[in-house]
Coordinates of N, CA and C in Angstrom, one line a residue:
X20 N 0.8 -1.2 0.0 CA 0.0 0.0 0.0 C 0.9 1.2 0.0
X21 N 0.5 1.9 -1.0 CA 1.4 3.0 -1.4 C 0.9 4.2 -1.4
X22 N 0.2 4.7 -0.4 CA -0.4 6.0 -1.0 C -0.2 7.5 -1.3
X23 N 1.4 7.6 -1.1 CA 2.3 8.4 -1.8 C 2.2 8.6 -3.4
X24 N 2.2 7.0 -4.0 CA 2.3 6.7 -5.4 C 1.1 7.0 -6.1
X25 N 0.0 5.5 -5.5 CA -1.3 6.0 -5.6 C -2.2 6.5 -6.0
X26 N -2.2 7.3 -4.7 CA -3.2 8.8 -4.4 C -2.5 10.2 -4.9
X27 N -1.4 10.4 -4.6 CA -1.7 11.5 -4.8 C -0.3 11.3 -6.1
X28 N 0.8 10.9 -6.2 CA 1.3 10.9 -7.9 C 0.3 11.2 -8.9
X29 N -0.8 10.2 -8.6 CA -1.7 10.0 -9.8 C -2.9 11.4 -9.7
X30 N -2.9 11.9 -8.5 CA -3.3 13.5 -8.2 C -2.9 14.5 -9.4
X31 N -1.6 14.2 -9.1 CA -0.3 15.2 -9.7 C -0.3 15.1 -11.1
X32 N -0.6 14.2 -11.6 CA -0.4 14.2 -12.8 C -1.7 14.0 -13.6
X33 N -2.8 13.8 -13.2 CA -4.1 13.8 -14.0 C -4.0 15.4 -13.9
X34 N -4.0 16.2 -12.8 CA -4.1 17.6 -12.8 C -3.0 18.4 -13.5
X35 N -1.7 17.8 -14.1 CA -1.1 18.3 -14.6 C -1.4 18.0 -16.4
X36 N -2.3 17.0 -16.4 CA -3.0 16.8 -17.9 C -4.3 17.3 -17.6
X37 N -4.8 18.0 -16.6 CA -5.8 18.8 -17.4 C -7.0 18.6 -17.1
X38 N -6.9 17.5 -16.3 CA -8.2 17.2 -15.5 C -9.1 18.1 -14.5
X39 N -10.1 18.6 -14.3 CA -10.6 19.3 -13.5 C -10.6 18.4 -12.1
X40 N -10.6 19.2 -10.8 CA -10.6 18.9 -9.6 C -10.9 17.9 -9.5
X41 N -12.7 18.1 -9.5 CA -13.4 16.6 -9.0 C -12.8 15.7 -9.9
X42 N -12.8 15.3 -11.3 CA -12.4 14.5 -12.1 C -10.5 13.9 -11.9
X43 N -10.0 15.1 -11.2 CA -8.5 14.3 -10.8 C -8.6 13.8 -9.6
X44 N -9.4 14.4 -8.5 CA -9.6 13.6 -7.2 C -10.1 12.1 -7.7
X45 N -11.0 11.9 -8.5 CA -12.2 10.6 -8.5 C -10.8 9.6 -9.5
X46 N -10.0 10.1 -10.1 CA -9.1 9.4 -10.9 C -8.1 9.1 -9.7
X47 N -7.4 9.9 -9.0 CA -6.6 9.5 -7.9 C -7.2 8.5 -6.5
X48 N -8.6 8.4 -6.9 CA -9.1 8.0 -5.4 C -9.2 6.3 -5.9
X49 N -9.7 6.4 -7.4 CA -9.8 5.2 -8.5 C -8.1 4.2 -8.4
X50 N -7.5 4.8 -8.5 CA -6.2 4.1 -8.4 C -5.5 3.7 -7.0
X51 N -6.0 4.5 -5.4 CA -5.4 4.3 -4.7 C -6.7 2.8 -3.6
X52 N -7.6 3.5 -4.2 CA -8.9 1.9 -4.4 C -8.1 0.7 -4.2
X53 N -7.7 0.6 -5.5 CA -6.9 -1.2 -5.9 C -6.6 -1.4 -4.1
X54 N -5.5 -0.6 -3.8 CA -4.7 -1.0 -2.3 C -5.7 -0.9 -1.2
X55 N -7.1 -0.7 -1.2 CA -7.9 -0.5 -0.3 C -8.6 -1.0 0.0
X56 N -8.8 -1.5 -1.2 CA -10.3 -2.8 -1.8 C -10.1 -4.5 -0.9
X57 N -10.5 -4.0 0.5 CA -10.8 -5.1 1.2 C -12.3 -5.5 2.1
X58 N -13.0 -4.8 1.1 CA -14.5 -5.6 1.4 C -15.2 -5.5 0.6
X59 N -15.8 -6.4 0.6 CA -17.0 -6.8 -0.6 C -18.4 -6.4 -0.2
X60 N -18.6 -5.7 -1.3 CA -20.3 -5.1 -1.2 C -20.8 -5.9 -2.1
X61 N -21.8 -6.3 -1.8 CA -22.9 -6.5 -2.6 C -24.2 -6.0 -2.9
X62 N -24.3 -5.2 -4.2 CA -25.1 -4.7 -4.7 C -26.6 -4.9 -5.4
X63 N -27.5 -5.0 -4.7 CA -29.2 -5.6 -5.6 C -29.1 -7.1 -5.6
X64 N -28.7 -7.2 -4.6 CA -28.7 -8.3 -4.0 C -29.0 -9.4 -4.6
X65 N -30.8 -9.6 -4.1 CA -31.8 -10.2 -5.0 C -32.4 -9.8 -5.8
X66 N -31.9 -9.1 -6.5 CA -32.6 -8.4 -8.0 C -31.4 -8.9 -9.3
X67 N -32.0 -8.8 -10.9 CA -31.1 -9.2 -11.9 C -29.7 -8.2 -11.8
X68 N -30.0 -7.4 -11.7 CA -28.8 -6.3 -11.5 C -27.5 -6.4 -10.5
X69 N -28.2 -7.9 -10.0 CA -26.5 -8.0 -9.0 C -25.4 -8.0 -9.1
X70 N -24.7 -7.2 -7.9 CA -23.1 -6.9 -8.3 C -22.3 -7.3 -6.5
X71 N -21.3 -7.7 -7.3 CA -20.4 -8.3 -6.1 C -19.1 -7.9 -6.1
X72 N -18.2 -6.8 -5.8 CA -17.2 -7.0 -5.9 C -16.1 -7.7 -5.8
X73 N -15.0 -7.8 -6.7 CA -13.8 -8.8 -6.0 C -13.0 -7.9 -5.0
X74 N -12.5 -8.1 -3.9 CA -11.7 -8.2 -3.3 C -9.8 -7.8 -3.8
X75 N -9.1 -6.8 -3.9 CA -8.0 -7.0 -4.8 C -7.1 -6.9 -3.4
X76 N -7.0 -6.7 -2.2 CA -6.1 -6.2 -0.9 C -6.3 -7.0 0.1
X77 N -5.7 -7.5 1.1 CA -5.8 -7.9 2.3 C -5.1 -6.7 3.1
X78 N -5.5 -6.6 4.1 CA -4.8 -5.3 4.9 C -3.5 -5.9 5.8
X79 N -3.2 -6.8 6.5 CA -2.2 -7.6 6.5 C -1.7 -9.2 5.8
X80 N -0.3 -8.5 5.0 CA 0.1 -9.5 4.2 C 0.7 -10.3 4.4
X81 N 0.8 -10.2 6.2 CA 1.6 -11.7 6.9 C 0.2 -12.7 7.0
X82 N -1.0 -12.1 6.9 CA -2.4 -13.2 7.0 C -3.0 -13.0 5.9
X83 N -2.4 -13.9 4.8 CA -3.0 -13.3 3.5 C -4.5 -14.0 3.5
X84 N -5.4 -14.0 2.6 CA -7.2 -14.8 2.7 C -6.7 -15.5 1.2
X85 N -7.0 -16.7 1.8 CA -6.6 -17.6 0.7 C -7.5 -17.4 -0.7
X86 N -8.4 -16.4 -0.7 CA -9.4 -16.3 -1.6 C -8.4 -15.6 -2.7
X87 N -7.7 -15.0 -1.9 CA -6.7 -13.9 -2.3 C -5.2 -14.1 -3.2
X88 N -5.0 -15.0 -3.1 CA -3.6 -16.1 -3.7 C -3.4 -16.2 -5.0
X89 N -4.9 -16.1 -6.1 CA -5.0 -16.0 -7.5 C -4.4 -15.1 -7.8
X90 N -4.5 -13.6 -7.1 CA -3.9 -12.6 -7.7 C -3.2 -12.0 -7.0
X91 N -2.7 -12.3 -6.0 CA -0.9 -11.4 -5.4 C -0.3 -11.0 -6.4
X92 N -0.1 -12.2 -6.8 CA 1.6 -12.7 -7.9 C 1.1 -11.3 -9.3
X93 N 0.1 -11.3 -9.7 CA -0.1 -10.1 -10.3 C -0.4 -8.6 -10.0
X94 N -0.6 -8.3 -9.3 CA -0.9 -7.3 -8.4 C -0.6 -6.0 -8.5
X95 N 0.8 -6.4 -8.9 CA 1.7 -5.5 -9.6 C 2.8 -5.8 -10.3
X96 N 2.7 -7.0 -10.4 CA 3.6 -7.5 -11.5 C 2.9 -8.2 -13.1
X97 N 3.3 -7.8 -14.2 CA 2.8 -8.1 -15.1 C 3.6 -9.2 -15.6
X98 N 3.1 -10.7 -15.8 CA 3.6 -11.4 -16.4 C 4.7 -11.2 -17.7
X99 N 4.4 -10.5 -18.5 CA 4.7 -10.3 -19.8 C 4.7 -11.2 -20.6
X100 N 5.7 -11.6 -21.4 CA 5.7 -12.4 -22.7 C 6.2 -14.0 -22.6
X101 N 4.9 -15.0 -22.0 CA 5.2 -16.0 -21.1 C 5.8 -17.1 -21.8
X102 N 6.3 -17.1 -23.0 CA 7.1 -17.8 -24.3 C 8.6 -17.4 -24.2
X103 N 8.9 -16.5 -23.6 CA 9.9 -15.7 -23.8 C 11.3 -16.6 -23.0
X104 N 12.5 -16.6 -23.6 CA 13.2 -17.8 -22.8 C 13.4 -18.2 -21.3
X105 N 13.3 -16.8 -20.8 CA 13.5 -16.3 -19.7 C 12.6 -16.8 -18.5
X106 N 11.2 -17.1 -19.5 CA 10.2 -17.3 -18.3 C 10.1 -19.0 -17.9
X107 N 11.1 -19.7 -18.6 CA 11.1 -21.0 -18.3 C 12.2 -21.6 -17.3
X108 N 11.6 -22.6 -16.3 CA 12.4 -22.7 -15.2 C 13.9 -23.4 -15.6
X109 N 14.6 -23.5 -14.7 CA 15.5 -24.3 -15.1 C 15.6 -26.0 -15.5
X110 N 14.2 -26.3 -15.1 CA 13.7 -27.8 -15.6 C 13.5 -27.7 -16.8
X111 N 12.9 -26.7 -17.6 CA 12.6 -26.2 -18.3 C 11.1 -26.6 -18.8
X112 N 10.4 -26.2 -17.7 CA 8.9 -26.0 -17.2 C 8.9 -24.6 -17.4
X113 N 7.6 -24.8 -17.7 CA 7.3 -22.7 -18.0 C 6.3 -22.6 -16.9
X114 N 6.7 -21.4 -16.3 CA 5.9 -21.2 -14.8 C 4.8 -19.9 -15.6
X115 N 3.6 -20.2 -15.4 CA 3.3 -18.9 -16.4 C 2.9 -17.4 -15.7
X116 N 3.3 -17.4 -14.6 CA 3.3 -16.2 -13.3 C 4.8 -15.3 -13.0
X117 N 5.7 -16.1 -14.1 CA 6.8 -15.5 -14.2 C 7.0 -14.0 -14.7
X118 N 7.4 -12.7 -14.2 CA 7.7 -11.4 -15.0 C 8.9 -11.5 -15.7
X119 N 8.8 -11.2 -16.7 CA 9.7 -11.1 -17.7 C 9.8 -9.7 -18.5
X120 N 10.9 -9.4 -18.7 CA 11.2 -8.2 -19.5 C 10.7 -7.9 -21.1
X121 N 9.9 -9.0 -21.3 CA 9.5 -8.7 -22.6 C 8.2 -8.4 -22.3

């Protein structure tokens, strides 16, 4: 959780491209979300229109929620280019959660 980077970088620079106030706050509040996002609403419950969010944060990452384990590993790392020689182990098994420079 970074909300130096976040929140207000991303402050700094939607408002340096031009964004009006409310519109660079709701884009800086949008980005520092991801690291905040540890509960689930659900929305219209029992109506067609239901919405559930996912979960992207645990607030301590010594007790991670095993619901949570799909997506650590990407979180902020982008796999990239999972063919790439790099991303294959030294068995030469391809791990496909590997970051690579391509």
């Amino acid at each position: 959780m970074d909300i130096e980077f976040h929140y207000y970088m991303t402050f700094l620079i939607a408002g340096k491209a031009g964004f009006g106030k409310d519109d660079t706050a709701t884009i800086a509040y949008s980005s520092q979300y991801v690291d905040d996002n540890d509960i689930i609403y659900e929305i219209h419950k029992d109506k067609a229109q239901y919405y559930r969010n996912y979960i992207s944060q645990t607030m301590n990452i010594l007790k991670p929620k095993a619901k949570l384990f799909r997506i650590y590993s990407l979180f902020h790392f982008i796999p990239g280019e999972p063919l790439y020689e790099g991303a294959f182990r030294k068995d030469g098994a391809l791990h496909w959660l590997n970051t690579t420079p391509q």
